[in-house]
mmCIF file of N, CA and C in Angstrom:
data_model
loop_
_atom_site.group_PDB
_atom_site.id
_atom_site.type_symbol
_atom_site.label_atom_id
_atom_site.label_comp_id
_atom_site.label_asym_id
_atom_site.label_seq_id
_atom_site.Cartn_x
_atom_site.Cartn_y
_atom_site.Cartn_z
ATOM 1 N N MET A 1472 -15.665 193.638 -29.182
ATOM 2 C CA MET A 1472 -15.811 192.254 -29.345
ATOM 3 C C MET A 1472 -15.699 191.466 -28.532
ATOM 4 N N VAL A 1473 -15.104 192.236 -27.231
ATOM 5 C CA VAL A 1473 -15.159 191.618 -25.422
ATOM 6 C C VAL A 1473 -16.281 191.589 -24.963
ATOM 7 N N ALA A 1474 -17.206 192.499 -24.936
ATOM 8 C CA ALA A 1474 -18.026 192.767 -24.699
ATOM 9 C C ALA A 1474 -19.327 191.364 -25.199
ATOM 10 N N TRP A 1475 -19.328 191.206 -26.478
ATOM 11 C CA TRP A 1475 -19.740 190.559 -27.141
ATOM 12 C C TRP A 1475 -19.583 189.336 -26.857
ATOM 13 N N SER A 1476 -18.461 189.165 -26.826
ATOM 14 C CA SER A 1476 -18.254 187.605 -26.558
ATOM 15 C C SER A 1476 -18.439 187.084 -24.823
ATOM 16 N N VAL A 1477 -18.435 188.094 -24.178
ATOM 17 C CA VAL A 1477 -19.019 187.830 -22.967
ATOM 18 C C VAL A 1477 -20.414 187.705 -22.324
ATOM 19 N N GLN A 1478 -21.020 188.400 -23.307
ATOM 20 C CA GLN A 1478 -22.822 188.370 -23.476
ATOM 21 C C GLN A 1478 -23.256 187.117 -23.905
ATOM 22 N N LEU A 1479 -22.299 186.484 -24.944
ATOM 23 C CA LEU A 1479 -22.641 185.002 -25.786
ATOM 24 C C LEU A 1479 -22.182 184.310 -25.095
ATOM 25 N N SER A 1480 -21.263 183.920 -24.570
ATOM 26 C CA SER A 1480 -20.836 182.994 -23.383
ATOM 27 C C SER A 1480 -22.197 182.837 -22.692
ATOM 28 N N GLU A 1481 -22.750 183.862 -22.046
ATOM 29 C CA GLU A 1481 -23.828 183.270 -20.993
ATOM 30 C C GLU A 1481 -24.945 182.159 -21.689
ATOM 31 N N PHE A 1482 -25.026 181.913 -22.932
ATOM 32 C CA PHE A 1482 -26.017 181.403 -23.818
ATOM 33 C C PHE A 1482 -25.196 180.015 -25.093
ATOM 34 N N ASP A 1483 -23.719 179.774 -24.485
ATOM 35 C CA ASP A 1483 -23.103 179.183 -24.398
ATOM 36 C C ASP A 1483 -23.263 179.391 -26.134
ATOM 37 N N ILE A 1484 -22.760 180.245 -26.564
ATOM 38 C CA ILE A 1484 -22.530 180.572 -27.537
ATOM 39 C C ILE A 1484 -21.405 181.647 -27.730
ATOM 40 N N SER A 1485 -20.569 180.741 -29.029
ATOM 41 C CA SER A 1485 -19.247 181.832 -29.192
ATOM 42 C C SER A 1485 -19.293 182.487 -30.590
ATOM 43 N N PHE A 1486 -18.468 183.445 -30.800
ATOM 44 C CA PHE A 1486 -18.435 184.110 -31.851
ATOM 45 C C PHE A 1486 -16.965 184.080 -32.562
ATOM 46 N N GLU A 1487 -17.241 183.532 -34.265
ATOM 47 C CA GLU A 1487 -16.123 183.339 -34.888
ATOM 48 C C GLU A 1487 -15.859 183.928 -35.483
ATOM 49 N N ARG A 1488 -15.230 185.020 -35.973
ATOM 50 C CA ARG A 1488 -14.520 185.362 -37.039
ATOM 51 C C ARG A 1488 -15.077 184.614 -38.600
ATOM 52 N N ARG A 1489 -15.533 185.689 -39.380
ATOM 53 C CA ARG A 1489 -15.445 185.228 -40.951
ATOM 54 C C ARG A 1489 -14.464 185.420 -41.726
ATOM 55 N N GLY A 1490 -14.208 184.759 -42.490
ATOM 56 C CA GLY A 1490 -12.699 184.694 -43.521
ATOM 57 C C GLY A 1490 -13.007 185.831 -44.428
ATOM 58 N N HIS A 1491 -11.749 186.016 -44.815
ATOM 59 C CA HIS A 1491 -12.064 187.167 -46.087
ATOM 60 C C HIS A 1491 -12.624 186.520 -47.159
ATOM 61 N N VAL A 1492 -13.446 187.436 -48.193
ATOM 62 C CA VAL A 1492 -14.371 186.825 -49.398
ATOM 63 C C VAL A 1492 -13.603 187.272 -50.223
ATOM 64 N N ARG A 1493 -12.877 186.476 -51.380
ATOM 65 C CA ARG A 1493 -12.200 186.850 -52.771
ATOM 66 C C ARG A 1493 -12.743 187.669 -53.343
ATOM 67 N N ALA A 1494 -12.740 188.616 -54.223
ATOM 68 C CA ALA A 1494 -13.368 189.276 -55.248
ATOM 69 C C ALA A 1494 -14.132 188.506 -56.015
ATOM 70 N N GLN A 1495 -13.367 187.374 -56.860
ATOM 71 C CA GLN A 1495 -13.815 186.499 -57.443
ATOM 72 C C GLN A 1495 -15.050 185.624 -57.153
ATOM 73 N N GLU A 1496 -15.135 185.304 -55.432
ATOM 74 C CA GLU A 1496 -16.120 184.656 -55.064
ATOM 75 C C GLU A 1496 -17.588 185.235 -55.095
ATOM 76 N N LEU A 1497 -17.309 186.793 -55.195
ATOM 77 C CA LEU A 1497 -18.425 188.001 -55.177
ATOM 78 C C LEU A 1497 -18.770 188.006 -56.816
ATOM 79 N N ALA A 1498 -17.826 187.606 -57.409
ATOM 80 C CA ALA A 1498 -18.835 187.841 -59.156
ATOM 81 C C ALA A 1498 -19.327 186.740 -59.799
ATOM 82 N N TYR A 1499 -18.362 185.373 -58.478
ATOM 83 C CA TYR A 1499 -19.454 184.270 -58.973
ATOM 84 C C TYR A 1499 -20.872 184.160 -58.254
ATOM 85 N N PHE A 1500 -21.002 185.094 -57.232
ATOM 86 C CA PHE A 1500 -22.353 185.256 -56.861
ATOM 87 C C PHE A 1500 -23.097 185.893 -57.816
ATOM 88 N N VAL A 1501 -22.415 187.249 -57.720
ATOM 89 C CA VAL A 1501 -23.472 188.256 -59.016
ATOM 90 C C VAL A 1501 -23.700 187.616 -60.441
ATOM 91 N N THR A 1502 -23.256 186.927 -60.781
ATOM 92 C CA THR A 1502 -23.356 185.961 -61.808
ATOM 93 C C THR A 1502 -24.534 184.657 -61.903
ATOM 94 N N GLU A 1503 -24.540 184.263 -60.618
ATOM 95 C CA GLU A 1503 -25.481 183.332 -60.367
ATOM 96 C C GLU A 1503 -26.864 183.713 -60.338
ATOM 97 N N LEU A 1504 -26.914 185.081 -59.712
ATOM 98 C CA LEU A 1504 -27.750 185.425 -59.809
ATOM 99 C C LEU A 1504 -28.420 186.686 -60.242
ATOM 100 N N THR A 1505 -27.681 186.943 -61.353
ATOM 101 C CA THR A 1505 -28.071 187.763 -62.495
ATOM 102 C C THR A 1505 -28.997 186.927 -63.877
ATOM 103 N N LEU A 1506 -30.321 187.461 -63.880
ATOM 104 C CA LEU A 1506 -30.850 186.901 -64.955
ATOM 105 C C LEU A 1506 -29.864 187.141 -66.276
ATOM 106 N N GLU A 1507 -30.003 186.301 -67.312
ATOM 107 C CA GLU A 1507 -29.490 186.410 -68.794
ATOM 108 C C GLU A 1507 -30.716 187.089 -69.535
ATOM 109 N N TYR A 1508 -29.985 187.850 -70.339
ATOM 110 C CA TYR A 1508 -31.232 188.804 -71.259
ATOM 111 C C TYR A 1508 -32.542 188.051 -72.219
ATOM 112 N N GLU A 1509 -31.865 186.895 -72.916
ATOM 113 C CA GLU A 1509 -32.851 185.957 -73.138
ATOM 114 C C GLU A 1509 -33.759 185.233 -72.308
ATOM 115 N N GLN A 1510 -33.289 185.088 -70.928
ATOM 116 C CA GLN A 1510 -34.437 184.987 -70.322
ATOM 117 C C GLN A 1510 -35.632 185.514 -69.639
ATOM 118 N N VAL A 1511 -35.591 186.835 -69.914
ATOM 119 C CA VAL A 1511 -36.347 187.504 -69.791
ATOM 120 C C VAL A 1511 -37.501 188.508 -71.175
ATOM 121 N N GLN A 1512 -36.901 187.858 -72.423
ATOM 122 C CA GLN A 1512 -37.402 188.329 -73.432
ATOM 123 C C GLN A 1512 -38.900 187.660 -73.960
ATOM 124 N N GLY A 1513 -39.335 188.466 -74.465
ATOM 125 C CA GLY A 1513 -41.102 187.922 -74.458
ATOM 126 C C GLY A 1513 -42.029 189.072 -73.991
ATOM 127 N N ASP A 1514 -43.715 188.902 -73.995
ATOM 128 C CA ASP A 1514 -44.452 189.553 -73.633
ATOM 129 C C ASP A 1514 -44.651 190.107 -72.469
ATOM 130 N N TRP A 1515 -44.456 191.373 -72.244
ATOM 131 C CA TRP A 1515 -45.478 191.644 -70.849
ATOM 132 C C TRP A 1515 -46.683 192.134 -71.104
ATOM 133 N N TYR A 1516 -47.519 191.620 -69.829
ATOM 134 C CA TYR A 1516 -49.162 192.643 -69.821
ATOM 135 C C TYR A 1516 -49.342 193.216 -68.748
ATOM 136 N N LEU A 1517 -49.752 194.234 -69.090
ATOM 137 C CA LEU A 1517 -49.796 194.974 -67.787
ATOM 138 C C LEU A 1517 -51.322 195.254 -67.542
ATOM 139 N N SER A 1518 -51.989 195.340 -66.118
ATOM 140 C CA SER A 1518 -53.284 195.207 -65.927
ATOM 141 C C SER A 1518 -53.231 196.777 -64.847
ATOM 142 N N VAL A 1519 -54.290 197.333 -64.546
ATOM 143 C CA VAL A 1519 -54.085 198.489 -63.660
ATOM 144 C C VAL A 1519 -55.868 198.354 -63.383
ATOM 145 N N ASP A 1520 -56.079 199.098 -62.413
ATOM 146 C CA ASP A 1520 -57.283 199.035 -61.401
ATOM 147 C C ASP A 1520 -57.039 200.299 -60.618
ATOM 148 N N GLY A 1521 -58.211 200.917 -60.654
ATOM 149 C CA GLY A 1521 -58.043 202.641 -59.452
ATOM 150 C C GLY A 1521 -59.178 201.864 -58.984
ATOM 151 N N SER A 1522 -59.244 202.824 -57.464
ATOM 152 C CA SER A 1522 -60.582 203.074 -57.169
ATOM 153 C C SER A 1522 -60.533 204.392 -56.259
ATOM 154 N N SER A 1523 -61.692 205.060 -55.446
ATOM 155 C CA SER A 1523 -61.614 206.107 -54.915
ATOM 156 C C SER A 1523 -63.018 205.899 -54.199
ATOM 157 N N ASN A 1524 -62.667 206.304 -53.157
ATOM 158 C CA ASN A 1524 -63.698 206.673 -51.801
ATOM 159 C C ASN A 1524 -63.751 207.728 -51.379
ATOM 160 N N GLN A 1525 -64.198 208.073 -49.804
ATOM 161 C CA GLN A 1525 -64.143 209.454 -49.428
ATOM 162 C C GLN A 1525 -62.676 209.352 -48.276
ATOM 163 N N THR A 1526 -62.051 207.933 -48.367
ATOM 164 C CA THR A 1526 -60.550 207.835 -47.633
ATOM 165 C C THR A 1526 -59.831 208.048 -48.404
ATOM 166 N N GLY A 1527 -59.489 208.093 -49.879
ATOM 167 C CA GLY A 1527 -59.120 208.203 -50.901
ATOM 168 C C GLY A 1527 -58.676 207.668 -51.756
ATOM 169 N N SER A 1528 -57.877 208.068 -52.620
ATOM 170 C CA SER A 1528 -57.509 206.860 -53.759
ATOM 171 C C SER A 1528 -56.448 205.905 -53.928
ATOM 172 N N ARG A 1529 -56.787 205.250 -54.647
ATOM 173 C CA ARG A 1529 -55.571 203.989 -54.860
ATOM 174 C C ARG A 1529 -56.075 203.218 -55.774
ATOM 175 N N ALA A 1530 -55.152 202.528 -56.116
ATOM 176 C CA ALA A 1530 -54.365 201.944 -57.430
ATOM 177 C C ALA A 1530 -53.552 200.599 -57.191
ATOM 178 N N ARG A 1531 -53.987 199.689 -58.549
ATOM 179 C CA ARG A 1531 -52.968 198.892 -58.274
ATOM 180 C C ARG A 1531 -52.563 198.520 -59.776
ATOM 181 N N VAL A 1532 -51.359 197.860 -59.908
ATOM 182 C CA VAL A 1532 -50.382 197.813 -61.215
ATOM 183 C C VAL A 1532 -49.804 196.357 -61.107
ATOM 184 N N ILE A 1533 -50.026 195.614 -62.095
ATOM 185 C CA ILE A 1533 -49.441 194.426 -62.005
ATOM 186 C C ILE A 1533 -49.124 194.015 -63.407
ATOM 187 N N PHE A 1534 -47.889 193.449 -63.307
ATOM 188 C CA PHE A 1534 -47.220 193.144 -64.644
ATOM 189 C C PHE A 1534 -46.618 191.360 -64.438
ATOM 190 N N GLU A 1535 -47.198 190.911 -65.658
ATOM 191 C CA GLU A 1535 -47.174 189.406 -66.024
ATOM 192 C C GLU A 1535 -46.318 189.407 -67.349
ATOM 193 N N GLY A 1536 -45.229 188.872 -66.589
ATOM 194 C CA GLY A 1536 -43.941 189.142 -67.498
ATOM 195 C C GLY A 1536 -43.767 187.243 -68.070
ATOM 196 N N PRO A 1537 -42.752 186.880 -69.067
ATOM 197 C CA PRO A 1537 -42.109 185.588 -69.414
ATOM 198 C C PRO A 1537 -41.697 185.410 -68.366
ATOM 199 N N ASN A 1538 -41.925 183.638 -68.374
ATOM 200 C CA ASN A 1538 -41.315 182.757 -67.390
ATOM 201 C C ASN A 1538 -41.808 182.878 -65.840
ATOM 202 N N GLY A 1539 -42.937 183.459 -65.851
ATOM 203 C CA GLY A 1539 -43.693 183.618 -64.640
ATOM 204 C C GLY A 1539 -43.371 184.766 -63.990
ATOM 205 N N ILE A 1540 -42.777 186.098 -64.175
ATOM 206 C CA ILE A 1540 -42.728 187.130 -63.466
ATOM 207 C C ILE A 1540 -43.781 187.750 -63.445
ATOM 208 N N LEU A 1541 -43.651 188.074 -61.816
ATOM 209 C CA LEU A 1541 -45.041 188.750 -61.970
ATOM 210 C C LEU A 1541 -44.432 189.742 -60.939
ATOM 211 N N ILE A 1542 -44.582 191.177 -61.368
ATOM 212 C CA ILE A 1542 -44.809 192.035 -60.234
ATOM 213 C C ILE A 1542 -45.957 193.017 -60.302
ATOM 214 N N GLU A 1543 -46.055 193.272 -59.013
ATOM 215 C CA GLU A 1543 -47.057 193.548 -58.211
ATOM 216 C C GLU A 1543 -47.089 194.857 -57.338
ATOM 217 N N GLN A 1544 -47.373 196.394 -57.647
ATOM 218 C CA GLN A 1544 -47.684 197.504 -56.744
ATOM 219 C C GLN A 1544 -48.629 198.099 -56.363
ATOM 220 N N SER A 1545 -48.757 198.247 -55.280
ATOM 221 C CA SER A 1545 -50.191 198.720 -54.753
ATOM 222 C C SER A 1545 -49.785 200.520 -54.810
ATOM 223 N N LEU A 1546 -50.736 201.691 -55.019
ATOM 224 C CA LEU A 1546 -50.313 202.565 -55.051
ATOM 225 C C LEU A 1546 -51.523 203.312 -54.086
ATOM 226 N N HIS A 1547 -51.165 204.499 -53.520
ATOM 227 C CA HIS A 1547 -52.200 205.349 -52.614
ATOM 228 C C HIS A 1547 -51.614 206.784 -53.232
ATOM 229 N N PHE A 1548 -52.751 207.245 -53.374
ATOM 230 C CA PHE A 1548 -52.673 208.718 -53.889
ATOM 231 C C PHE A 1548 -52.690 209.918 -53.150
ATOM 232 N N ASP A 1549 -52.312 210.824 -52.455
ATOM 233 C CA ASP A 1549 -52.538 211.599 -51.058
ATOM 234 C C ASP A 1549 -53.626 213.231 -52.098
ATOM 235 N N PHE A 1550 -54.149 213.031 -52.770
ATOM 236 C CA PHE A 1550 -55.263 213.613 -53.593
ATOM 237 C C PHE A 1550 -56.753 212.956 -53.941
ATOM 238 N N LYS A 1551 -57.072 213.830 -53.964
ATOM 239 C CA LYS A 1551 -58.637 213.223 -54.248
ATOM 240 C C LYS A 1551 -58.649 213.044 -55.850
ATOM 241 N N ALA A 1552 -59.562 212.290 -56.091
ATOM 242 C CA ALA A 1552 -59.529 211.949 -57.517
ATOM 243 C C ALA A 1552 -60.557 210.799 -57.891
ATOM 244 N N SER A 1553 -61.067 210.753 -59.161
ATOM 245 C CA SER A 1553 -62.213 210.010 -59.534
ATOM 246 C C SER A 1553 -61.915 208.480 -59.694
ATOM 247 N N ASN A 1554 -62.574 207.665 -59.881
ATOM 248 C CA ASN A 1554 -62.387 206.196 -60.097
ATOM 249 C C ASN A 1554 -61.466 206.658 -61.547
ATOM 250 N N ASN A 1555 -61.822 207.475 -62.592
ATOM 251 C CA ASN A 1555 -61.315 207.211 -63.817
ATOM 252 C C ASN A 1555 -59.914 207.998 -63.354
ATOM 253 N N GLN A 1556 -59.805 208.993 -62.756
ATOM 254 C CA GLN A 1556 -58.444 209.420 -62.860
ATOM 255 C C GLN A 1556 -57.384 208.594 -61.534
ATOM 256 N N ALA A 1557 -57.472 207.913 -61.232
ATOM 257 C CA ALA A 1557 -57.077 206.700 -60.052
ATOM 258 C C ALA A 1557 -56.700 205.867 -61.744
ATOM 259 N N GLU A 1558 -57.593 205.359 -61.898
ATOM 260 C CA GLU A 1558 -57.159 204.086 -62.989
ATOM 261 C C GLU A 1558 -56.380 205.043 -64.476
ATOM 262 N N TYR A 1559 -56.038 206.328 -64.634
ATOM 263 C CA TYR A 1559 -55.048 207.017 -65.559
ATOM 264 C C TYR A 1559 -53.844 207.069 -64.877
ATOM 265 N N GLU A 1560 -53.849 207.143 -63.595
ATOM 266 C CA GLU A 1560 -52.524 207.591 -62.541
ATOM 267 C C GLU A 1560 -51.879 205.926 -62.630
ATOM 268 N N ALA A 1561 -52.614 205.023 -62.078
ATOM 269 C CA ALA A 1561 -51.987 203.515 -62.419
ATOM 270 C C ALA A 1561 -51.449 203.063 -63.707
ATOM 271 N N LEU A 1562 -52.002 203.923 -64.533
ATOM 272 C CA LEU A 1562 -51.659 203.630 -65.984
ATOM 273 C C LEU A 1562 -50.120 204.113 -65.845
ATOM 274 N N LEU A 1563 -49.950 205.385 -65.737
ATOM 275 C CA LEU A 1563 -48.968 206.389 -65.939
ATOM 276 C C LEU A 1563 -47.918 205.652 -65.151
ATOM 277 N N ALA A 1564 -48.003 204.892 -64.119
ATOM 278 C CA ALA A 1564 -47.031 204.270 -63.445
ATOM 279 C C ALA A 1564 -46.389 203.017 -63.728
ATOM 280 N N GLY A 1565 -47.558 202.604 -64.137
ATOM 281 C CA GLY A 1565 -47.506 201.076 -64.994
ATOM 282 C C GLY A 1565 -46.405 201.208 -66.242
ATOM 283 N N MET A 1566 -46.675 202.481 -66.734
ATOM 284 C CA MET A 1566 -45.660 202.405 -67.819
ATOM 285 C C MET A 1566 -44.538 203.167 -67.588
ATOM 286 N N ARG A 1567 -44.621 203.780 -66.709
ATOM 287 C CA ARG A 1567 -43.084 204.138 -66.012
ATOM 288 C C ARG A 1567 -42.118 202.790 -65.408
ATOM 289 N N LEU A 1568 -43.180 202.375 -64.979
ATOM 290 C CA LEU A 1568 -42.253 200.650 -64.370
ATOM 291 C C LEU A 1568 -41.872 200.046 -65.677
ATOM 292 N N ALA A 1569 -42.897 200.074 -66.875
ATOM 293 C CA ALA A 1569 -42.013 199.471 -68.411
ATOM 294 C C ALA A 1569 -41.108 199.500 -68.745
ATOM 295 N N LEU A 1570 -40.960 201.138 -68.255
ATOM 296 C CA LEU A 1570 -39.996 201.614 -69.339
ATOM 297 C C LEU A 1570 -38.663 201.112 -68.241
ATOM 298 N N GLU A 1571 -38.777 201.185 -66.519
ATOM 299 C CA GLU A 1571 -37.622 200.542 -65.863
ATOM 300 C C GLU A 1571 -36.955 199.407 -66.151
ATOM 301 N N ILE A 1572 -38.371 198.335 -66.347
ATOM 302 C CA ILE A 1572 -37.276 196.962 -66.597
ATOM 303 C C ILE A 1572 -37.501 196.693 -67.776
ATOM 304 N N GLU A 1573 -37.745 197.535 -68.766
ATOM 305 C CA GLU A 1573 -37.617 197.858 -69.809
ATOM 306 C C GLU A 1573 -38.318 196.345 -70.638
ATOM 307 N N ALA A 1574 -40.004 196.633 -70.798
ATOM 308 C CA ALA A 1574 -40.610 195.635 -70.997
ATOM 309 C C ALA A 1574 -40.728 196.032 -72.310
ATOM 310 N N LYS A 1575 -40.986 195.020 -73.108
ATOM 311 C CA LYS A 1575 -41.516 195.342 -74.804
ATOM 312 C C LYS A 1575 -42.845 194.468 -74.762
#
């Protein structure tokens, strides 16, 4: 800490220790950032697109949910695949993601 203080003093910056954070403050913070279950109920829409060329296969997964939630994922496959195979892999990835976020 002393070395930091010396280095910071060259730039007229001082170090101040932070106070302790109470456990209740952390609970309030988590409560504020947690979505309520009823806020995310509704229909989710899955869009997938796969492509293949000489450099490899790629796919894109897009989830559109209630309240303007948008989840986008890009996938790159380390194996050769046709366009249909890339789209199939994207669909499987999208279904896994749907299970993970409990989309209905």
